[in-house]
CSV table of C-alpha atoms and ligand atoms in Angstrom, one decimal:
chain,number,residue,atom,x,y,z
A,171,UNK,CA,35.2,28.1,-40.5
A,172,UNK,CA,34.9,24.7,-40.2
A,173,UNK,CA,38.2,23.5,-40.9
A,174,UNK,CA,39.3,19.7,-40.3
A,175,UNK,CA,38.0,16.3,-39.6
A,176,UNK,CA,38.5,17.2,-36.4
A,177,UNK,CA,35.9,19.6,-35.9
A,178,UNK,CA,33.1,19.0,-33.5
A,179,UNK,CA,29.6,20.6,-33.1
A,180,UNK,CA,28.9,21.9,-29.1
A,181,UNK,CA,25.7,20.2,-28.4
A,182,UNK,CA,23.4,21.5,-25.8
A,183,UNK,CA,24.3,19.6,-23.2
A,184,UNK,CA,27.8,20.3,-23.3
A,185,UNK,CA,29.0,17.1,-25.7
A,186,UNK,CA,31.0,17.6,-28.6
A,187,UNK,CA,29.7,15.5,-31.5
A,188,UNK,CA,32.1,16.1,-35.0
A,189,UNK,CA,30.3,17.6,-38.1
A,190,UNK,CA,31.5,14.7,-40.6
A,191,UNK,CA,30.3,11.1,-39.5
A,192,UNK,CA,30.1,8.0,-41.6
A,193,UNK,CA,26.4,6.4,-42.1
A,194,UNK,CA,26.1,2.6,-42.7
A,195,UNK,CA,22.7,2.6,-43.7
A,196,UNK,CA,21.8,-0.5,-46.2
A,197,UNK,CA,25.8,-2.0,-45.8
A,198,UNK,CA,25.2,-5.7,-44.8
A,199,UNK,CA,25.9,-6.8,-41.5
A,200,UNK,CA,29.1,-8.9,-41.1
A,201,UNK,CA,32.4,-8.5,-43.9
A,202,UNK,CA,30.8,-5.6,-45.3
A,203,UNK,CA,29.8,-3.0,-42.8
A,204,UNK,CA,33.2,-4.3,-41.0
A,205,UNK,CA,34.9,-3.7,-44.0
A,206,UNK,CA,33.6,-0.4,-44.4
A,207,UNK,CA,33.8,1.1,-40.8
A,208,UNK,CA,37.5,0.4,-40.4
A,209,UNK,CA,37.9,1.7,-43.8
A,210,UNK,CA,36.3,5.1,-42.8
A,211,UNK,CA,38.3,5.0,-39.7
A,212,UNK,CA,41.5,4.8,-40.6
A,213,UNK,CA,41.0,7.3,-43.5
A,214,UNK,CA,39.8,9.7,-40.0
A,215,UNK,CA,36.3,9.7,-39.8
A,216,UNK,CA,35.5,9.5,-35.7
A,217,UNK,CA,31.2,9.4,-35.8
A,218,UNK,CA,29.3,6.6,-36.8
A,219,UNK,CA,25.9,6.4,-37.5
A,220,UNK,CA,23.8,3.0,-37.1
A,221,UNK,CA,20.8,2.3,-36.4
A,222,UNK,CA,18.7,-1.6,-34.9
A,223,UNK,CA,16.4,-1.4,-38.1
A,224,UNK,CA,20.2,-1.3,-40.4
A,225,UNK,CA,20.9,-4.8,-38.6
A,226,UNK,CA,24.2,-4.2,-38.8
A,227,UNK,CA,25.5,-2.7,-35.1
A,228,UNK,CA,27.6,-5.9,-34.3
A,229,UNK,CA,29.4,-5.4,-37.1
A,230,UNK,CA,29.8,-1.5,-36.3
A,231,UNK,CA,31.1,-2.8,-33.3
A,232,UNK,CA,33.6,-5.1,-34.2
A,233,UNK,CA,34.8,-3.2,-36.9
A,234,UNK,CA,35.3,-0.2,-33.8
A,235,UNK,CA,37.0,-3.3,-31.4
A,236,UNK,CA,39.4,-4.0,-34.2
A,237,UNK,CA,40.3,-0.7,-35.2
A,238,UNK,CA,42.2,-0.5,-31.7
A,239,UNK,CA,41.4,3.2,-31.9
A,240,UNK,CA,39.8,4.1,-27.8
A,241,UNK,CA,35.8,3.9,-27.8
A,242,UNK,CA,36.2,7.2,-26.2
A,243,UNK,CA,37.3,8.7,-29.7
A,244,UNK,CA,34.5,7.5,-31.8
A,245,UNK,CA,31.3,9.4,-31.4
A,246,UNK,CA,28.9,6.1,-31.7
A,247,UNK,CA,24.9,6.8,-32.4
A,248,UNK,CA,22.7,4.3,-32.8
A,249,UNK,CA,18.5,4.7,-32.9
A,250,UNK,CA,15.3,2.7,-31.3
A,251,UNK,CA,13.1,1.4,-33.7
A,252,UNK,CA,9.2,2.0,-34.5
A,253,UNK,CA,8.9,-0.9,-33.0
A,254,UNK,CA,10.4,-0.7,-29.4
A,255,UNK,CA,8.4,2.7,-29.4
A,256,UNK,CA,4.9,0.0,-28.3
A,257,UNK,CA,4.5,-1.7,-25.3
A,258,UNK,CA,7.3,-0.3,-22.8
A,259,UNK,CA,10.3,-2.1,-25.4
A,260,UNK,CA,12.5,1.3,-25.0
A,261,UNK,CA,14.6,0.1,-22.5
A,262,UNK,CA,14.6,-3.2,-23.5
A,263,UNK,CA,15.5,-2.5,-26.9
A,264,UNK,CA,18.4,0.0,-25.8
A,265,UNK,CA,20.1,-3.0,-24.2
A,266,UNK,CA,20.2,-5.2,-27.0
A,267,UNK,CA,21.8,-2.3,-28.5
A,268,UNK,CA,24.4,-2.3,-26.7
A,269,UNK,CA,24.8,-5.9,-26.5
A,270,UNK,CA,25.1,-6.0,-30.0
A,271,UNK,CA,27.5,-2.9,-30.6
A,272,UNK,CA,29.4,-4.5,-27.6
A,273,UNK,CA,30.1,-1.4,-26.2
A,274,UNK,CA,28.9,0.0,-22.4
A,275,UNK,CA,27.7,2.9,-24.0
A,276,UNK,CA,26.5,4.8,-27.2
A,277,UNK,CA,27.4,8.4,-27.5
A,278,UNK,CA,24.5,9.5,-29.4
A,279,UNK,CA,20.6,7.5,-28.9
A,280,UNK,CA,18.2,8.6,-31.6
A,281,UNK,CA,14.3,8.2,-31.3
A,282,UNK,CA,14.0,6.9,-35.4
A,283,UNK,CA,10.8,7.9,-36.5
A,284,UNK,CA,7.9,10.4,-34.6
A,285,UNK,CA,5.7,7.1,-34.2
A,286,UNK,CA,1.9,8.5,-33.4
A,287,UNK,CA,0.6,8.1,-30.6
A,288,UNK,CA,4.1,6.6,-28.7
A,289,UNK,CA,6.7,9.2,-29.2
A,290,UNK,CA,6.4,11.4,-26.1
A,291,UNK,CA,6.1,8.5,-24.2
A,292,UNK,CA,9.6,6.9,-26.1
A,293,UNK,CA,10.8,10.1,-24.7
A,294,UNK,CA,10.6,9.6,-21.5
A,295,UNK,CA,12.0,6.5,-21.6
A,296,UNK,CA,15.1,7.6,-23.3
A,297,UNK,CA,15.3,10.5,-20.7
A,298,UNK,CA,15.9,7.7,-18.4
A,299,UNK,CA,18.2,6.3,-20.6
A,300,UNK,CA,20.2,9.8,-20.5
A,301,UNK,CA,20.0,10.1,-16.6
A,302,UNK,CA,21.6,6.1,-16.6
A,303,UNK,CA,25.2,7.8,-18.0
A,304,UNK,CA,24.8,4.8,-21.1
A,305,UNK,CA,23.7,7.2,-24.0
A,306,UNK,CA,26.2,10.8,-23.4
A,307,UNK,CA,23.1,12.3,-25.3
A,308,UNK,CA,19.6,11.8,-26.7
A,309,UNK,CA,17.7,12.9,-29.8
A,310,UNK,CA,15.3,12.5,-32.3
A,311,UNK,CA,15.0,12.0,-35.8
A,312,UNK,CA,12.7,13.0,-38.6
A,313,UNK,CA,10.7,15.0,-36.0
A,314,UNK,CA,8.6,17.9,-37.7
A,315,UNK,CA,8.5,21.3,-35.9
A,316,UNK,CA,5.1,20.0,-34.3
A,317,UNK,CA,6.6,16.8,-32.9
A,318,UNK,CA,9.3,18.6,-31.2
A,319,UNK,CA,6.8,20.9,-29.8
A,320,UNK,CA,5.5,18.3,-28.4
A,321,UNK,CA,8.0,17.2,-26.6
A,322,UNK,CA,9.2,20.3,-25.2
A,323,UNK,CA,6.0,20.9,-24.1
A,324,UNK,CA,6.0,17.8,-21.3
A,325,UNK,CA,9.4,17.1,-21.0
A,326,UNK,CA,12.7,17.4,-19.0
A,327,UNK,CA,15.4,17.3,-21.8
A,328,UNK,CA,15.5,19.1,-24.9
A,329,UNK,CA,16.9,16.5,-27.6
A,330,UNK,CA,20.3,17.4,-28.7
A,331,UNK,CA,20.1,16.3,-32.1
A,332,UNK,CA,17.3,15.6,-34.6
A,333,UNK,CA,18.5,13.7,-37.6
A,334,UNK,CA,16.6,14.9,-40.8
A,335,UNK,CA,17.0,14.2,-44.7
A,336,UNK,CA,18.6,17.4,-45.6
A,337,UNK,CA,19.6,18.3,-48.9
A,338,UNK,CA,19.8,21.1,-51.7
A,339,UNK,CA,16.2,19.8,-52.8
A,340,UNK,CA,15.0,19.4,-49.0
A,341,UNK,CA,16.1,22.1,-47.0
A,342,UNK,CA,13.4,22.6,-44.6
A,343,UNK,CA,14.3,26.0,-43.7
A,344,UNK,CA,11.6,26.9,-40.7
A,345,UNK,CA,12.3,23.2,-38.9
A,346,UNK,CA,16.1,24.6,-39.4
A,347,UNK,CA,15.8,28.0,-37.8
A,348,UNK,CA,13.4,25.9,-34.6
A,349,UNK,CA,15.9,23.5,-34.0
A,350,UNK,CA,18.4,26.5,-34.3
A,351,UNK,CA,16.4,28.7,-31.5
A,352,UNK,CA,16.0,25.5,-29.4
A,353,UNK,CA,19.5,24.5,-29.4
A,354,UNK,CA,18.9,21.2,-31.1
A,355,UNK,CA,21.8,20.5,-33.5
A,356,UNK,CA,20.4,19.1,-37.1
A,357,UNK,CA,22.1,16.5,-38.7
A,358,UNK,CA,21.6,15.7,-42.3
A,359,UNK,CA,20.5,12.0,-43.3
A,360,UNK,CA,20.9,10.9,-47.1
A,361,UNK,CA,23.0,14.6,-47.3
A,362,UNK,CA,23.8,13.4,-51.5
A,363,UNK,CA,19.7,12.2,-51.7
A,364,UNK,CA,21.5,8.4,-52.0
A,365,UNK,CA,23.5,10.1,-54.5
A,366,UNK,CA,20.9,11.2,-57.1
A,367,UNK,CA,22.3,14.7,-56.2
A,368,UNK,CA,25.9,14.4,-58.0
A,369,UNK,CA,24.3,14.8,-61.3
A,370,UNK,CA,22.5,17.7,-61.1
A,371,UNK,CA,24.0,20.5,-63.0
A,372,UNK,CA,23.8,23.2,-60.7
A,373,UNK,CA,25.6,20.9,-58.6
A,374,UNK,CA,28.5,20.0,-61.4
A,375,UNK,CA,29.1,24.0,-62.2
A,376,UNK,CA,30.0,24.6,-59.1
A,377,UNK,CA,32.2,21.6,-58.7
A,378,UNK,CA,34.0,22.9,-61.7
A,379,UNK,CA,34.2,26.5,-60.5
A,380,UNK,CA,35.5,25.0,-57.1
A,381,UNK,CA,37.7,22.3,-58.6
A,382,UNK,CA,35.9,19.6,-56.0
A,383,UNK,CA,33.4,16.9,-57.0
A,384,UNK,CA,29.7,17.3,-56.8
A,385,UNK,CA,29.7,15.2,-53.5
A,386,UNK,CA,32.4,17.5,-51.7
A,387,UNK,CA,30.3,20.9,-52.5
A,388,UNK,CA,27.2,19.5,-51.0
A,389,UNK,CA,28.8,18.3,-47.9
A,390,UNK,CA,30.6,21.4,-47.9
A,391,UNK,CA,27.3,23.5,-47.9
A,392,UNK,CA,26.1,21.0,-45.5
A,393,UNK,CA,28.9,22.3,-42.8
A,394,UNK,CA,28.1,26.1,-43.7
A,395,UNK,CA,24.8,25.7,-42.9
A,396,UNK,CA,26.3,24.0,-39.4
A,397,UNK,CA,24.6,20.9,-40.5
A,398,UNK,CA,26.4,17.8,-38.8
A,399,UNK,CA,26.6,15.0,-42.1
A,400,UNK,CA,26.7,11.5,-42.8
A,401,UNK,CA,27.3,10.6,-46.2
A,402,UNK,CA,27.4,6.7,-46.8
A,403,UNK,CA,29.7,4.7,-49.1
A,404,UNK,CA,31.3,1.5,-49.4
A,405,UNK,CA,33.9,2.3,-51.9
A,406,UNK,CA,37.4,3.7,-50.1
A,407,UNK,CA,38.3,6.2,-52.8
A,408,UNK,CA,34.6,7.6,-51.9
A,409,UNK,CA,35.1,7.2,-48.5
A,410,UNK,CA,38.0,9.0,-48.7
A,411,UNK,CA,36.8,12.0,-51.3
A,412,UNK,CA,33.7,12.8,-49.1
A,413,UNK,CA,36.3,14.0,-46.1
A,414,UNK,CA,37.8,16.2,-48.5
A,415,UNK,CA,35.3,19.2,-47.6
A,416,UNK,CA,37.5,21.1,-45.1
A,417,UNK,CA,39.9,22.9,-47.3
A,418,UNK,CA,37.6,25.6,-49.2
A,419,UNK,CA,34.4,27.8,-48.3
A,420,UNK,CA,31.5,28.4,-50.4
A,421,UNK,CA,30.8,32.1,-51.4
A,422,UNK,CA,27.3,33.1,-50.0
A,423,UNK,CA,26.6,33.8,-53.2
A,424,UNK,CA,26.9,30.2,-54.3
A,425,UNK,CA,25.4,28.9,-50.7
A,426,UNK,CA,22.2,30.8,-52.0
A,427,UNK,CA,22.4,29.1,-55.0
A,428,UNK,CA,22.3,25.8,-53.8
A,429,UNK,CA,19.4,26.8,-51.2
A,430,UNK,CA,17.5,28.3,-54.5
A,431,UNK,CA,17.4,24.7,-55.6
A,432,UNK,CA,14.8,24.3,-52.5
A,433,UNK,CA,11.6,22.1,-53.4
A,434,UNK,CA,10.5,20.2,-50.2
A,435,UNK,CA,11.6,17.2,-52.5
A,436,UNK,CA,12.0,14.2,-50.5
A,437,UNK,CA,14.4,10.6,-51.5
A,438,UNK,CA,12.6,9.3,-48.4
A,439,UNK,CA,9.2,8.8,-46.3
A,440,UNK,CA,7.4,12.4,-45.2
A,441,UNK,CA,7.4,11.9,-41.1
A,442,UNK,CA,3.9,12.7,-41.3
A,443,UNK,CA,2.4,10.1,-43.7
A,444,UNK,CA,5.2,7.1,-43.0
A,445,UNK,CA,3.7,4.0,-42.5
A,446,UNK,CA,4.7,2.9,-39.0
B,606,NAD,P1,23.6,9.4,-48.9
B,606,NAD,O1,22.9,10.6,-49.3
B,606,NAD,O2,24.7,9.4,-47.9
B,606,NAD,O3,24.0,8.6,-50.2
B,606,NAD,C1,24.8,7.5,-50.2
B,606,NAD,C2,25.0,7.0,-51.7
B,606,NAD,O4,25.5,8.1,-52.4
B,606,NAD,C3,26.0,5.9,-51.8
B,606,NAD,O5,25.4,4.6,-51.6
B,606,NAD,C4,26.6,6.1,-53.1
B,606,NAD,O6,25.7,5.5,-54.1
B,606,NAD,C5,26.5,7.6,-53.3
B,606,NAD,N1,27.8,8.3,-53.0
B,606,NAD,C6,28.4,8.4,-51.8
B,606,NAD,N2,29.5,9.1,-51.9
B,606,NAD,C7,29.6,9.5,-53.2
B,606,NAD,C8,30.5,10.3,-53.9
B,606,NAD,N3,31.5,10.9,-53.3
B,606,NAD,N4,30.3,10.5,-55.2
B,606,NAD,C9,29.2,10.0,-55.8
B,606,NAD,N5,28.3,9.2,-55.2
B,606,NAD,C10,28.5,9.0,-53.9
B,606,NAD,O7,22.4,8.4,-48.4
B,606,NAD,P2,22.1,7.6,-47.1
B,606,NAD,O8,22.9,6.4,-46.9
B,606,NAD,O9,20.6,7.3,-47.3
B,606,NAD,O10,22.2,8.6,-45.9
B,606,NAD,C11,23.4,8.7,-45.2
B,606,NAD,C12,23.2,8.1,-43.8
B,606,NAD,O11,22.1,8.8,-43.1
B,606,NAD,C13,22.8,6.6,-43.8
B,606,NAD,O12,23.8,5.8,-44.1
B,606,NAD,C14,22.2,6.5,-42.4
B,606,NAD,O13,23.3,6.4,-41.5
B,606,NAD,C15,21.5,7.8,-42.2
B,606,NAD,N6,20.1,7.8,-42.5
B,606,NAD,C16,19.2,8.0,-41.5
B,606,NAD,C17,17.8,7.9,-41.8
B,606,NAD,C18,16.9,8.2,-40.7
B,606,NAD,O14,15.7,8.0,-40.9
B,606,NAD,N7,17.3,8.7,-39.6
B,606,NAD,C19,17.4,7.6,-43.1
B,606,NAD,C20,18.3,7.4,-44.1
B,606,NAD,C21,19.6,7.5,-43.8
């Protein structure tokens, strides 16, 4: 059982990357995402997830500076844009990255999107990234089982991790069991569906039954499907509440009902029809 903060997922290439991170998608660059990152860790959380199209990694990386806690504690992931995917930017973009985050190195470098036509090629680019030592490991997101066919196919590395929107309405169970068989730990973006999913009832029973809030059963049942999450907030007593998932298990019963609410619904763009 997954059982604290604490807890880290064994990626394939040895790395340990924990199974609760804090995502800073659409908090504003400067007082804000600064605000919120030291917020999150000081209340524990140790993985952050940014990304160049949030706009917001120097504050990510002050708000890590000032927190005093070792950059060798925080798990750190950041993610090349559509983009730097045309015309050779990979490795350019990578360094402004890092410029930005003001940090040597980012644990965790995420190809964003499967951009047509460019993403096998952005792979080999962040394969040289990986063999530089500056990114400890490399990954995609939103890749569909075909796109990671792809590039196993015609390449050296198998990504780590591909980031997906992962929910009780999204659960994607055949691109769960592929990344599963291929060693490619899946990580679940927008885990509460921007938080749309704290008012379904299913959701709400269960929360009674378990006397946790919505939020904390579907992170929960995130973890038990060993799903690494990265719930977003900028309020502290949220902040705070979505880390309060380690202290009870879901029945399978109730995991199955939470699964049942499966309907390849997404709160974001389908990897195959996004507008790049
Ligand atoms: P999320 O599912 O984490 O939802 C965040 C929203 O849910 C908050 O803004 C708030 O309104 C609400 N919320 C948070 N905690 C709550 C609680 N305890 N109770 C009630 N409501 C609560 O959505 P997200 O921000 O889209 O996704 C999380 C992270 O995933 C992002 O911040 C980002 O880091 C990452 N992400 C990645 C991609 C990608 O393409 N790779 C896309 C979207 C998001």
């Amino acid at each position: 059982m997954i059982g604290s903060i604490k807890d880290c997922a064994l990626l394939n290439n040895g790395l340990e990357m924990p199974w609760l991170g804090f995502g800073v998608y659409q908090i504003n660059d400067g007082q804000e995402v600064v605000q919120a990152v030291r917020n999150a860790l000081e209340i524990g959380y140790r993985s952050i997830d940014t990304a160049t199209v949030y706009g917001n990694e120097q504050g990510v990386g002050k708000a890590i500076r000032e927190s005093g806690i070792p950059r060798e504690n925080i798990f750190l992931t950041t993610k090349v844009w559509n983009n730097d995917q045309r015309g050779e930017r990979t490795l350019a973009a990578f360094e402004e990255s890092l410029k930005r985050l003001e940090t040597e190195y980012v644990d965790l470098y995420l190809v964003h999107w499967p951009v047509k036509g460019c993403y096998q090629e952005t792979w080999r680019a962040m394969e040289k990234i990986y063999q530089s030592g500056r990114a400890k490991a490399i990954g995609v997101s939103n890749f569909l089982v075909h796109h990671l066919e792809d590039i196993l196919r015609d390449s050296q590395i198998v990504p780590s991790v591909n980031q997906v929107e992962f929910h009780p309405f999204l659960v994607q169970p055949e691109l769960l069991r592929f990344c599963q068989n291929h060693k490619i730990q899946v990580e679940a973006w927008s885990p509460l569906m921007q938080g749309k999913i704290v008012t379904e009832q299913v959701v709400q029973k269960l929360a009674e039954n378990y006397h946790k809030t919505p939020a904390q059963i579907v992170l929960r049942w995130n973890l038990q499907h060993k799903v690494v999450t990265i719930p977003k907030s900028i309020r502290s007593n949220r902040i705070a509440e979505n880390t309060q998932i380690f202290d009870f298990e879901l029945s399978q019963a109730d995991m199955n009902v939470l699964d049942a609410l499966n309907e390849g619904k997404r709160v974001g763009p389908d990897p195959d029809s996004f507008d790049f």
